[in-house]
């Protein structure tokens, strides 16, 4: 395939590598449980601060990206990830002062909300309709390769460690990688110059007006489709807290947590690829593909929570009586590691389906930037609550809450899938205002 810098595929790959180096490295550290610290309290509070600001800037992120462009928003946002990782170096030397880590988490929420709105817009609006599942998979594989690489780094640097917290050197390595990711954001092309595989422009609407963007955001909260997806959005990161802290963080020693991360984020790559084969299949229409993917997610997640319940009953106190599990202890560790792999697989299936549903609602990149921001904002609202619940709520109650929330997200998700059309508006429309866009859309429909 001939390399074309301004092609949609190239831009999705580039933003994949930005997320590989920034959110991917963050995931590797966060997946250790407690940010790689023995005491997870500071990490939990930092994540609550992170997702609290993420709620606001996730929702506003689409408007900010539309107004400021993708290059500088991603560039500035990427450095917030580096600052957050650097805060754990301070925490290593001031164990009882988590204030810097918490403040860094709040700043990261601002940056992450904007970065993920830009990423979501690029990933679901740049491809053609029949390519959206494939492009989501390509992004998800590259992005989660960051978590796999981070897991390898964590395993290698802690292989002989007797501690249960990460060293300064490990955090420094992550800071360097995240700074590189931020600078890579400047390589992205402006959407106005990007073309799809059929030669059409990805920019369906050309306008940037603050009042229009504000009105567009407010309309999200009365949009029946967005309200139908709200439980899905809320639930989609809620389970991270339980999986990272109460499975990986509580049961395993430090090197095995890194080992598990390789499989967790590797499973994400597998899951994203497999579900893309279904979501872009030509054998079924779009609605049928959505229904089949829904059934797969239903079965996998119920298996995950059933397995989590069985594991909890085996270790009700969270910590095995004869010490934390090590990956070399094959008699005890096989089942929990397989469960953690399944958690990663399920996450990729759920997130890929969620993005595919959002991408199926429209091809308008400015609408999709708002939709992606809404998704990440409401997702972060759930995550902020989940990280605080981990401090105050018993593990079994957290598990039950996760299972119930997943069940509650299913009926409205199914409703939105049922409402999906086989084709969204697909013509290239270049106008100056949203009103003109609506008029043009009506003309084309007639």
Coordinates of C-alpha atoms in Angstrom, one line a residue, residues 150-412:
X150 CA 4.7 -1.0 29.4
X151 CA 4.0 -4.4 30.9
X152 CA 7.2 -5.8 29.4
X153 CA 9.1 -2.8 30.8
X154 CA 7.5 -3.3 34.2
X155 CA 8.2 -7.0 34.2
X156 CA 11.9 -6.5 33.1
X157 CA 12.6 -3.8 35.6
X158 CA 11.0 -5.6 38.5
X159 CA 11.8 -9.2 37.8
X160 CA 14.2 -9.5 40.8
X161 CA 12.5 -6.8 42.9
X162 CA 11.3 -7.7 46.4
X163 CA 9.4 -4.4 46.7
X164 CA 5.7 -3.9 46.0
X165 CA 6.1 -0.4 44.6
X166 CA 7.8 0.8 41.3
X167 CA 11.2 2.6 41.4
X168 CA 12.0 6.1 40.3
X169 CA 13.8 4.8 37.2
X170 CA 10.6 3.1 35.9
X171 CA 8.5 6.2 36.3
X172 CA 11.3 8.3 34.5
X173 CA 11.1 5.9 31.6
X174 CA 7.4 6.4 31.3
X175 CA 7.8 10.2 31.5
X176 CA 10.2 10.2 28.6
X177 CA 7.9 8.1 26.5
X178 CA 4.9 10.2 27.2
X179 CA 6.8 13.4 26.3
X180 CA 7.6 11.8 22.9
X181 CA 3.9 11.0 22.4
X182 CA 2.9 14.6 23.1
X183 CA 5.4 15.9 20.5
X184 CA 4.1 13.3 18.0
X185 CA 0.8 15.2 18.1
X186 CA 2.3 18.0 16.0
X187 CA 2.8 15.5 13.1
X188 CA -0.9 15.1 12.7
X189 CA -2.5 16.8 9.6
X190 CA -5.4 19.2 10.0
X191 CA -8.7 17.5 9.1
X192 CA -9.3 19.9 6.2
X193 CA -6.4 18.2 4.3
X194 CA -7.3 14.6 5.0
X195 CA -8.9 12.4 2.4
X196 CA -10.6 9.0 2.7
X197 CA -9.7 5.9 0.7
X198 CA -12.2 6.8 -2.0
X199 CA -10.6 10.3 -2.4
X200 CA -13.4 12.2 -0.6
X201 CA -12.7 14.8 2.0
X202 CA -13.3 14.0 5.7
X203 CA -14.6 17.5 6.4
X204 CA -18.3 17.5 5.9
X205 CA -18.9 20.8 7.6
X206 CA -16.6 23.9 7.9
X207 CA -17.5 26.2 10.7
X208 CA -16.1 27.1 14.1
X209 CA -18.3 29.4 16.2
X210 CA -18.2 29.3 20.0
X211 CA -21.9 29.9 20.4
X212 CA -22.7 27.1 17.9
X213 CA -20.4 24.7 19.7
X214 CA -21.9 25.5 23.1
X215 CA -25.4 24.9 21.6
X216 CA -24.2 21.7 20.0
X217 CA -23.0 20.4 23.4
X218 CA -26.2 21.3 25.2
X219 CA -28.2 19.4 22.5
X220 CA -26.3 16.3 23.4
X221 CA -28.2 16.1 26.7
X222 CA -31.6 16.0 25.0
X223 CA -30.5 13.8 22.1
X224 CA -32.5 10.5 22.4
X225 CA -29.6 8.5 21.0
X226 CA -27.0 10.0 23.4
X227 CA -29.4 9.5 26.4
X228 CA -29.8 5.9 25.3
X229 CA -26.0 5.5 25.3
X230 CA -25.6 7.2 28.6
X231 CA -25.6 3.9 30.7
X232 CA -23.1 2.4 28.3
X233 CA -20.9 5.4 28.6
X234 CA -21.1 5.5 32.4
X235 CA -20.3 1.8 32.7
X236 CA -17.5 1.5 30.1
X237 CA -14.6 2.4 32.5
X238 CA -16.3 1.7 35.8
X239 CA -14.9 -1.8 35.9
X240 CA -11.3 -0.8 35.6
X241 CA -11.1 0.0 39.3
X242 CA -12.1 -3.4 40.4
X243 CA -10.0 -5.2 37.8
X244 CA -6.8 -3.2 38.4
X245 CA -7.0 -2.9 42.2
X246 CA -8.9 -5.9 43.4
X247 CA -7.6 -8.5 41.0
X248 CA -4.2 -7.5 39.6
X249 CA -3.2 -5.1 42.5
X250 CA -4.5 -7.2 45.4
X251 CA -3.6 -10.8 44.4
X252 CA -0.3 -10.6 42.6
X253 CA 3.3 -9.5 43.4
X254 CA 4.9 -6.6 41.6
X255 CA 6.6 -8.5 38.8
X256 CA 3.5 -10.6 38.1
X257 CA 1.4 -7.5 37.8
X258 CA 3.7 -6.4 35.0
X259 CA 3.4 -9.9 33.5
X260 CA -0.4 -9.7 33.7
X261 CA -0.4 -6.3 32.0
X262 CA 1.3 -7.9 28.9
X263 CA -1.7 -10.3 28.6
X264 CA -4.4 -7.8 29.6
X265 CA -3.4 -5.3 27.0
X266 CA -2.5 -8.0 24.5
X267 CA -6.0 -9.4 24.9
X268 CA -7.3 -5.9 24.0
X269 CA -5.5 -6.1 20.7
X270 CA -6.9 -9.6 20.0
X271 CA -10.5 -8.5 21.0
X272 CA -10.4 -5.4 18.8
X273 CA -9.2 -7.3 15.8
X274 CA -11.7 -10.1 16.1
X275 CA -14.8 -7.9 16.6
X276 CA -13.7 -5.7 13.6
X277 CA -14.1 -8.7 11.4
X278 CA -17.7 -8.8 12.4
X279 CA -18.4 -5.1 12.5
X280 CA -17.2 -4.6 8.9
X281 CA -18.5 -7.9 7.5
X282 CA -20.4 -7.7 4.2
X283 CA -22.5 -10.7 5.0
X284 CA -24.9 -8.8 7.2
X285 CA -26.4 -5.4 7.2
X286 CA -25.3 -2.9 9.9
X287 CA -28.1 -3.5 12.3
X288 CA -27.6 -7.3 12.3
X289 CA -23.8 -6.8 12.9
X290 CA -24.6 -4.7 15.9
X291 CA -27.0 -7.3 17.3
X292 CA -24.5 -10.1 16.9
X293 CA -21.7 -8.0 18.6
X294 CA -24.1 -7.1 21.4
X295 CA -24.7 -10.8 22.1
X296 CA -21.0 -11.5 22.1
X297 CA -20.4 -8.7 24.6
X298 CA -23.3 -9.9 26.8
X299 CA -21.8 -13.5 27.0
X300 CA -18.2 -12.4 27.6
X301 CA -19.0 -9.9 30.3
X302 CA -21.2 -12.3 32.2
X303 CA -18.4 -14.8 32.1
X304 CA -16.0 -12.2 33.4
X305 CA -18.2 -11.3 36.4
X306 CA -19.1 -14.9 37.1
X307 CA -15.4 -15.7 37.2
X308 CA -14.6 -12.7 39.3
X309 CA -17.2 -13.8 41.8
X310 CA -15.7 -17.3 42.0
X311 CA -12.2 -15.7 42.5
X312 CA -13.5 -13.4 45.3
X313 CA -15.1 -16.4 47.1
X314 CA -11.7 -18.1 46.9
X315 CA -9.8 -15.1 48.3
X316 CA -12.5 -13.1 50.2
X317 CA -9.9 -10.9 52.0
X318 CA -8.3 -10.0 48.8
X319 CA -4.8 -11.2 49.7
X320 CA -3.9 -14.9 49.6
X321 CA -3.0 -16.3 53.0
X322 CA 0.3 -17.8 51.8
X323 CA 1.5 -14.6 50.0
X324 CA 0.8 -12.8 46.8
X325 CA 0.6 -14.9 43.7
X326 CA 3.6 -15.2 41.4
X327 CA 3.5 -16.2 37.7
X328 CA 5.9 -19.1 38.4
X329 CA 3.4 -20.7 40.8
X330 CA 1.5 -22.6 38.2
X331 CA -0.8 -24.4 40.7
X332 CA -2.3 -21.2 42.0
X333 CA -1.9 -18.6 39.3
X334 CA -3.4 -20.1 36.1
X335 CA -7.1 -19.4 36.7
X336 CA -6.6 -15.7 37.9
X337 CA -4.3 -14.9 35.0
X338 CA -6.8 -16.4 32.5
X339 CA -9.6 -14.3 34.1
X340 CA -7.5 -11.1 33.9
X341 CA -6.8 -11.9 30.2
X342 CA -10.6 -12.3 29.7
X343 CA -11.1 -8.9 31.4
X344 CA -8.8 -7.3 28.7
X345 CA -10.6 -9.1 25.9
X346 CA -14.0 -8.0 27.2
X347 CA -12.9 -4.4 27.5
X348 CA -11.8 -4.3 23.9
X349 CA -15.1 -5.8 22.7
X350 CA -17.2 -3.4 24.7
X351 CA -15.2 -0.3 23.8
X352 CA -15.0 -1.2 20.1
X353 CA -18.7 -1.8 19.9
X354 CA -19.4 1.5 21.7
X355 CA -17.2 3.5 19.3
X356 CA -18.8 1.6 16.3
X357 CA -22.3 2.5 17.5
X358 CA -21.3 6.2 17.8
X359 CA -19.7 6.1 14.4
X360 CA -22.8 4.6 12.9
X361 CA -24.9 7.5 14.0
X362 CA -23.4 10.0 11.6
X363 CA -20.4 10.7 9.4
X364 CA -20.2 14.4 10.3
X365 CA -16.8 14.9 11.9
X366 CA -17.9 17.9 14.0
X367 CA -20.9 16.0 15.4
X368 CA -18.7 13.0 16.1
X369 CA -16.1 15.1 18.0
X370 CA -19.0 16.1 20.3
X371 CA -20.3 12.5 20.5
X372 CA -16.8 11.2 21.4
X373 CA -16.4 13.9 24.0
X374 CA -19.8 13.1 25.5
X375 CA -18.9 9.4 25.6
X376 CA -15.5 10.1 27.3
X377 CA -17.1 12.6 29.7
X378 CA -19.8 10.3 30.9
X379 CA -17.4 7.4 31.0
X380 CA -15.2 9.5 33.3
X381 CA -18.1 10.3 35.5
X382 CA -18.6 6.6 36.2
X383 CA -14.8 6.1 36.7
X384 CA -14.5 9.0 39.2
X385 CA -17.2 7.3 41.3
X386 CA -15.6 3.9 41.0
X387 CA -12.2 5.0 42.2
X388 CA -13.7 6.5 45.4
X389 CA -15.9 3.4 46.0
X390 CA -12.7 1.3 46.1
X391 CA -11.6 3.2 49.2
X392 CA -14.9 2.9 51.1
X393 CA -16.9 0.0 49.8
X394 CA -16.2 -3.8 50.4
X395 CA -14.9 -5.7 47.4
X396 CA -17.9 -7.9 47.0
X397 CA -20.2 -4.9 46.9
X398 CA -18.0 -3.4 44.2
X399 CA -18.2 -6.6 42.1
X400 CA -22.0 -6.7 42.5
X401 CA -22.3 -3.0 41.5
X402 CA -20.2 -3.6 38.4
X403 CA -22.4 -6.6 37.3
X404 CA -25.6 -4.7 37.9
X405 CA -24.5 -1.6 36.0
X406 CA -23.5 -3.7 33.1
X407 CA -26.9 -5.3 33.1
X408 CA -28.6 -1.9 33.2
X409 CA -26.6 -0.6 30.2
X410 CA -27.8 -3.4 27.9
X411 CA -31.5 -2.5 27.2
X412 CA -30.8 1.1 26.1

